[in-house]
Coordinates of C-alpha atoms and ligand atoms in Angstrom, one line a residue:
X1 CA 21.3 51.1 136.7
X2 CA 24.5 51.0 134.7
X3 CA 25.4 49.1 131.6
X4 CA 27.1 45.8 132.1
X5 CA 30.1 46.0 129.8
X6 CA 31.6 42.8 131.1
X7 CA 28.5 40.9 130.1
X8 CA 28.6 42.3 126.6
X9 CA 32.2 41.3 126.2
X10 CA 31.4 37.8 127.5
X11 CA 28.7 37.5 124.8
X12 CA 31.2 38.6 122.2
X13 CA 33.7 36.0 123.4
X14 CA 31.0 33.4 123.1
X15 CA 30.3 34.6 119.5
X16 CA 34.0 34.4 118.7
X17 CA 34.1 30.8 119.8
X18 CA 31.2 29.9 117.7
X19 CA 32.2 31.9 114.6
X20 CA 33.2 29.8 111.6
X21 CA 36.1 32.2 111.1
X22 CA 38.0 30.4 113.9
X23 CA 39.6 33.6 115.2
X24 CA 41.2 33.6 118.6
X25 CA 41.1 37.4 119.0
X26 CA 39.4 40.4 117.5
X27 CA 40.5 44.0 116.9
X28 CA 37.5 46.2 117.4
X29 CA 38.0 49.6 115.7
X30 CA 34.4 50.8 115.1
X31 CA 33.9 53.7 117.4
X32 CA 30.4 52.8 118.5
X33 CA 31.4 49.1 119.0
X34 CA 34.3 50.2 121.2
X35 CA 31.9 52.4 123.2
X36 CA 29.4 49.6 123.5
X37 CA 31.9 47.1 124.9
X38 CA 33.8 49.4 127.2
X39 CA 31.9 52.7 127.9
X40 CA 34.8 54.7 126.5
X41 CA 33.5 57.8 124.7
X42 CA 36.7 59.0 123.0
X43 CA 37.9 58.1 119.6
X44 CA 41.1 56.9 117.8
X45 CA 41.2 53.9 120.2
X46 CA 40.8 50.2 119.6
X47 CA 39.8 47.3 121.7
X48 CA 41.7 44.0 121.4
X49 CA 39.6 41.1 122.8
X50 CA 40.6 37.5 122.9
X51 CA 39.4 34.6 125.0
X52 CA 41.9 35.6 127.8
X53 CA 42.8 39.2 127.0
X54 CA 41.0 42.5 126.9
X55 CA 43.1 45.6 126.2
X56 CA 42.1 49.1 125.1
X57 CA 44.7 50.7 122.8
X58 CA 44.8 54.4 123.0
X59 CA 47.0 57.5 123.1
X60 CA 48.1 60.0 125.8
X61 CA 45.2 62.4 125.1
X62 CA 42.9 59.9 126.7
X63 CA 44.8 58.6 129.7
X64 CA 42.8 60.5 132.3
X65 CA 39.5 59.9 130.5
X66 CA 40.2 56.2 130.3
X67 CA 41.0 55.9 134.0
X68 CA 37.7 57.6 134.7
X69 CA 35.4 55.8 132.2
X70 CA 37.0 52.4 132.1
X71 CA 38.7 51.9 135.5
X72 CA 38.6 48.1 135.3
X73 CA 40.1 47.8 131.8
X74 CA 43.7 47.0 130.8
X75 CA 44.9 50.0 128.8
X76 CA 47.9 50.3 126.6
X77 CA 48.9 53.9 125.6
X78 CA 51.1 54.4 122.6
X79 CA 53.8 57.1 122.7
X80 CA 53.9 59.9 120.2
X81 CA 56.6 58.2 118.2
X82 CA 54.5 55.1 117.3
X83 CA 51.2 54.4 115.6
X84 CA 48.2 52.4 116.8
X85 CA 49.2 49.7 114.3
X86 CA 52.6 49.4 116.1
X87 CA 50.8 49.1 119.4
X88 CA 48.4 46.5 118.0
X89 CA 51.3 44.5 116.8
X90 CA 52.9 44.4 120.3
X91 CA 49.6 43.6 122.1
X92 CA 48.8 40.8 119.8
X93 CA 52.3 39.3 119.9
X94 CA 52.1 39.4 123.7
X95 CA 48.7 37.7 123.7
X96 CA 50.1 35.0 121.4
X97 CA 47.0 35.1 119.2
X98 CA 47.3 33.2 115.9
X99 CA 44.2 34.2 114.0
X100 CA 43.1 37.8 114.7
X101 CA 39.9 39.2 113.2
X102 CA 39.6 42.8 112.3
X103 CA 36.4 44.7 111.5
X104 CA 36.3 45.0 107.7
X105 CA 33.4 47.5 107.9
X106 CA 35.5 49.9 110.0
X107 CA 38.9 49.4 108.4
X108 CA 40.2 51.2 105.3
X109 CA 42.3 49.3 102.8
X110 CA 45.2 51.6 103.8
X111 CA 44.7 50.8 107.5
X112 CA 44.6 47.1 106.7
X113 CA 47.9 47.5 104.7
X114 CA 49.7 49.1 107.7
X115 CA 48.2 46.6 110.1
X116 CA 49.4 43.6 108.2
X117 CA 52.9 45.0 108.2
X118 CA 52.9 45.3 112.0
X119 CA 51.2 42.0 112.8
X120 CA 53.8 39.4 111.8
X121 CA 53.0 36.4 114.0
X122 CA 49.3 36.1 113.4
X123 CA 47.0 35.9 110.4
X124 CA 44.5 38.8 110.0
X125 CA 41.0 37.7 109.1
X126 CA 38.2 40.0 107.9
X127 CA 35.1 39.9 110.0
X128 CA 31.8 41.7 109.6
X129 CA 29.0 42.7 111.9
X130 CA 30.0 40.6 115.0
X131 CA 29.5 43.4 117.5
X132 CA 26.7 45.0 115.4
X133 CA 24.8 41.7 115.8
X134 CA 25.0 41.9 119.6
X135 CA 23.9 45.6 119.5
X136 CA 20.7 44.7 117.7
X137 CA 19.0 43.5 120.9
X138 CA 18.9 46.2 123.5
X139 CA 19.3 45.6 127.2
X140 CA 17.1 47.3 129.9
X141 CA 19.6 50.1 130.4
X142 CA 19.8 50.8 126.7
X143 CA 16.0 50.9 126.5
X144 CA 15.9 53.6 129.3
X145 CA 18.4 55.6 127.2
X146 CA 16.3 55.3 124.0
X147 CA 13.1 56.2 125.9
X148 CA 14.8 59.3 127.2
X149 CA 16.0 60.2 123.7
X150 CA 12.5 59.8 122.4
X151 CA 11.1 62.0 125.2
X152 CA 13.6 64.8 124.4
X153 CA 12.6 64.7 120.8
X154 CA 8.9 64.7 121.4
X155 CA 9.1 67.6 123.9
X156 CA 11.3 69.5 121.4
X157 CA 8.9 69.2 118.5
X158 CA 6.1 70.4 120.8
X159 CA 7.9 73.8 121.0
X160 CA 8.3 74.0 117.2
X161 CA 4.7 72.9 116.7
X162 CA 3.2 75.5 118.9
X163 CA 5.3 78.4 117.5
X164 CA 5.2 77.9 113.7
X165 CA 5.2 81.2 111.9
X166 CA 4.4 81.8 108.2
X167 CA 7.8 83.5 107.5
X168 CA 9.9 80.9 109.4
X169 CA 12.4 79.1 107.2
X170 CA 13.3 75.4 107.3
X171 CA 16.7 76.3 108.8
X172 CA 15.2 78.5 111.5
X173 CA 12.9 75.6 112.5
X174 CA 15.9 73.2 112.6
X175 CA 17.8 75.5 115.0
X176 CA 14.8 76.1 117.2
X177 CA 14.2 72.3 117.4
X178 CA 17.8 71.6 118.3
X179 CA 17.8 74.3 121.0
X180 CA 14.4 73.1 122.4
X181 CA 15.6 69.4 122.7
X182 CA 18.8 70.6 124.4
X183 CA 16.8 72.7 126.8
X184 CA 14.9 69.6 127.9
X185 CA 18.1 67.7 128.6
X186 CA 19.2 66.2 125.3
X187 CA 23.0 66.1 124.6
X188 CA 22.2 67.2 121.0
X189 CA 20.4 66.0 117.9
X190 CA 20.5 62.4 116.9
X191 CA 21.5 63.5 113.4
X192 CA 21.1 66.6 111.3
X193 CA 17.3 67.2 111.3
X194 CA 15.5 67.2 108.0
X195 CA 13.1 70.0 107.7
X196 CA 11.3 70.3 104.3
X197 CA 8.4 72.6 103.1
X198 CA 6.5 71.4 100.1
X199 CA 8.8 70.3 97.3
X200 CA 11.7 69.9 99.7
X201 CA 9.7 67.3 101.6
X202 CA 9.6 65.3 98.4
X203 CA 13.4 64.7 98.8
X204 CA 13.7 61.9 101.4
X205 CA 17.0 63.2 102.8
X206 CA 16.8 67.0 102.1
X207 CA 18.7 69.5 104.1
X208 CA 16.9 72.3 105.8
X209 CA 17.1 75.3 103.5
X210 CA 15.4 78.7 102.9
X211 CA 11.9 77.7 102.1
X212 CA 9.3 79.4 104.3
X213 CA 6.4 77.7 106.1
X214 CA 3.8 79.7 104.2
X215 CA 5.0 78.5 100.8
X216 CA 3.2 75.1 101.0
X217 CA 0.8 73.3 103.3
X218 CA 3.1 70.3 103.8
X219 CA 5.9 70.5 106.3
X220 CA 8.0 67.4 106.9
X221 CA 10.3 67.1 109.9
X222 CA 12.6 64.1 110.5
X223 CA 14.5 64.5 113.7
X224 CA 15.8 62.9 116.8
X225 CA 17.7 63.6 120.0
X226 CA 20.7 62.1 121.6
X227 CA 21.5 61.4 125.3
X228 CA 24.7 61.9 127.2
X229 CA 25.2 58.2 126.9
X230 CA 25.1 58.4 123.1
X231 CA 21.7 56.8 122.4
X232 CA 19.4 58.3 119.8
X233 CA 15.8 58.6 118.7
X234 CA 14.5 58.9 115.1
X235 CA 11.1 60.3 114.3
X236 CA 9.3 61.9 111.4
X237 CA 6.1 63.8 111.3
X238 CA 4.3 65.7 108.5
X239 CA 2.4 68.8 109.6
X240 CA -0.4 70.4 107.6
X241 CA 0.0 74.1 107.9
X242 CA -2.5 75.3 105.3
X243 CA -5.4 73.9 103.2
X244 CA -4.4 70.4 102.0
X245 CA -5.5 69.0 98.6
X246 CA -7.5 65.8 98.3
X247 CA -4.2 64.2 97.0
X248 CA -2.3 65.2 100.1
X249 CA -5.0 63.7 102.3
X250 CA -5.0 60.5 100.3
X251 CA -1.2 60.1 100.3
X252 CA -1.1 60.9 104.1
X253 CA -3.7 58.3 104.9
X254 CA -2.1 55.7 102.7
X255 CA 1.3 56.1 104.3
X256 CA -0.2 56.0 107.8
X257 CA -2.2 52.9 107.0
X258 CA 0.9 51.2 105.6
X259 CA 2.9 52.1 108.8
X260 CA 0.1 50.9 111.1
X261 CA -0.3 47.6 109.2
X262 CA 3.4 47.0 109.3
X263 CA 3.7 47.7 113.0
X264 CA 0.8 45.2 113.6
X265 CA 2.8 42.5 111.9
X266 CA 6.0 42.9 114.0
X267 CA 6.6 40.1 116.4
X268 CA 9.6 37.8 117.2
X269 CA 10.1 35.4 114.4
X270 CA 8.4 37.6 111.7
X271 CA 10.6 38.2 108.7
X272 CA 11.8 41.7 108.2
X273 CA 11.2 41.4 104.4
X274 CA 7.6 40.3 105.0
X275 CA 6.8 43.3 107.2
X276 CA 8.3 45.6 104.6
X277 CA 6.1 43.9 102.0
X278 CA 2.9 44.6 104.0
X279 CA 3.6 48.3 104.0
X280 CA 4.9 48.4 100.4
X281 CA 2.0 46.3 99.1
X282 CA -0.5 48.7 100.6
X283 CA 1.3 51.7 99.1
X284 CA 1.5 49.9 95.7
X285 CA -2.2 49.1 95.7
X286 CA -3.0 52.7 96.3
X287 CA -1.0 53.5 93.2
X288 CA 2.0 55.2 94.8
X289 CA 4.4 52.3 94.7
X290 CA 6.9 54.0 92.5
X291 CA 7.1 56.9 94.9
X292 CA 8.3 54.7 97.8
X293 CA 12.0 53.9 97.1
X294 CA 13.6 53.3 100.4
X295 CA 13.5 50.5 103.0
X296 CA 10.7 50.5 105.6
X297 CA 12.9 50.8 108.7
X298 CA 16.1 50.3 110.5
X299 CA 17.6 49.6 113.9
X300 CA 19.1 52.5 115.9
X301 CA 20.8 53.0 119.2
X302 CA 24.3 54.4 119.6
X303 CA 24.1 55.1 115.9
X304 CA 21.2 56.4 113.9
X305 CA 21.3 53.6 111.4
X306 CA 22.1 50.2 112.8
X307 CA 21.5 46.6 112.0
X308 CA 18.8 45.3 111.6
X309 CA 17.5 46.7 108.3
X310 CA 13.8 46.2 107.4
X311 CA 13.8 46.1 103.6
X312 CA 12.6 43.9 100.7
X313 CA 16.1 42.3 100.6
X314 CA 16.5 41.7 104.3
X315 CA 17.0 38.0 105.3
X316 CA 16.6 38.6 109.0
X317 CA 13.8 38.0 111.4
X318 CA 12.7 40.2 114.3
X319 CA 13.8 39.3 117.8
X320 CA 12.5 40.5 121.2
X321 CA 14.5 43.5 122.3
X322 CA 15.2 44.9 118.9
X323 CA 14.3 48.6 118.4
X324 CA 13.5 49.6 114.9
X325 CA 11.9 52.6 113.1
X326 CA 8.9 52.1 110.9
X327 CA 8.9 54.8 108.3
X328 CA 7.1 54.3 105.0
X329 CA 7.0 57.3 102.7
X330 CA 5.6 58.6 99.5
X331 CA 7.5 61.3 97.6
X332 CA 5.9 63.2 94.8
X333 CA 8.9 64.7 92.9
X334 CA 8.6 68.5 92.8
X335 CA 5.4 68.6 94.8
X336 CA 5.5 67.1 98.3
X337 CA 6.4 64.1 100.4
X338 CA 4.9 62.3 103.3
X339 CA 6.8 60.0 105.7
X340 CA 5.6 58.9 109.1
X341 CA 8.3 57.5 111.4
X342 CA 7.9 55.9 114.8
X343 CA 10.2 54.0 117.1
X344 CA 9.2 50.4 117.9
X345 CA 10.4 47.9 120.5
X346 CA 9.9 44.2 119.6
X347 CA 8.4 42.5 122.6
X348 CA 8.0 38.9 123.5
X349 CA 4.5 38.8 122.0
X350 CA 4.4 41.6 119.5
X351 CA 5.7 45.2 119.7
X352 CA 5.4 48.4 121.7
X353 CA 5.4 51.7 120.0
X354 CA 7.8 53.8 122.1
X355 CA 6.9 57.1 120.4
X356 CA 3.5 58.5 121.0
X357 CA 3.1 61.8 119.1
X358 CA -0.3 62.3 117.3
X359 CA -0.2 60.9 113.8
X360 CA -3.8 60.8 112.6
X361 CA -4.4 63.1 109.6
X362 CA -6.9 65.3 111.6
X363 CA -4.3 65.6 114.4
X364 CA -1.4 67.0 112.3
X365 CA -3.1 70.3 111.3
X366 CA -1.1 73.0 112.9
X367 CA -2.1 76.6 112.9
X368 CA 0.6 79.0 111.9
X369 CA 1.2 82.4 113.5
X370 CA 1.3 85.4 111.1
Ligands
ZN401 ZN1 14.3 59.6 110.5
ZN402 ZN1 15.0 56.6 110.2

């Protein structure tokens, strides 16, 4: 099975026709968006798509790679004396587009300035999220990639779990985890893994540091793998490596109950904000509301954080084919934090939890080697 880039571009053209912005072409400069629409894995390259044109704008470094990765695509290569803005000006003039969208989320003010100088015969129009919206719903090929990324991550953590030592530091665990995932076939990590012992686990986005496993019974690891095709996974588990307090048990069980209740509520048509509210309400009623400050989940795929966002302010609804994380957390400043994160596929009649690592409190006790 291979991805159908042509079908993705057809969908985008349909979206362009429907969009209220009335653009007749779009410059796609977001790296992941270009990859999604063409399969090109390099950078510094843009795609220009109109109802009749589809051209990849790149430079000489990528000529061979482009012929290999996108053999069916029209490619324009700029020479070393010109910029990508110069090339965009030429391509758009040739296409006779009159209103050209650009991706405001992936264009700096400076880039927009130079682009407007080069595009003289068309009006530039800011657009947002057109390709990201298409990327929310995954096709079958993407789901196989995501499943593989989850598999690498789960096998990798198995190695860490079975070899925890009391003197091991957070950083050592991070490196071991990355090496293990690669040894099972991952291209790399999905993002810099978060490994936190005790007080470090109370920082939702902590970097792995020098704390040692034996310092505290709570060990939080937030990690994921990436595939050669660029797809990622995103998981979090808390391991209990010593004797937990009653408070730790209560927090853990509350977070897990919140996650499970939220997952139960996911189905096509359910509001993202309502699902967030279910988890948040449960944590609030347990008295930990002020310790849960982030959104409940997010889409992921070619990037680790993608649309759709599952948060109190989201105005979106779930659709079949979306893949999101469910990751409630409670962070006790200076003490410890618990977050449990799984990867969920929205199905026609509910959801499927794609990640299947043990998550019950009794199952996350891990003996540590001396
Ligand atoms: Zn995560
Ligand atoms: Zn996440």
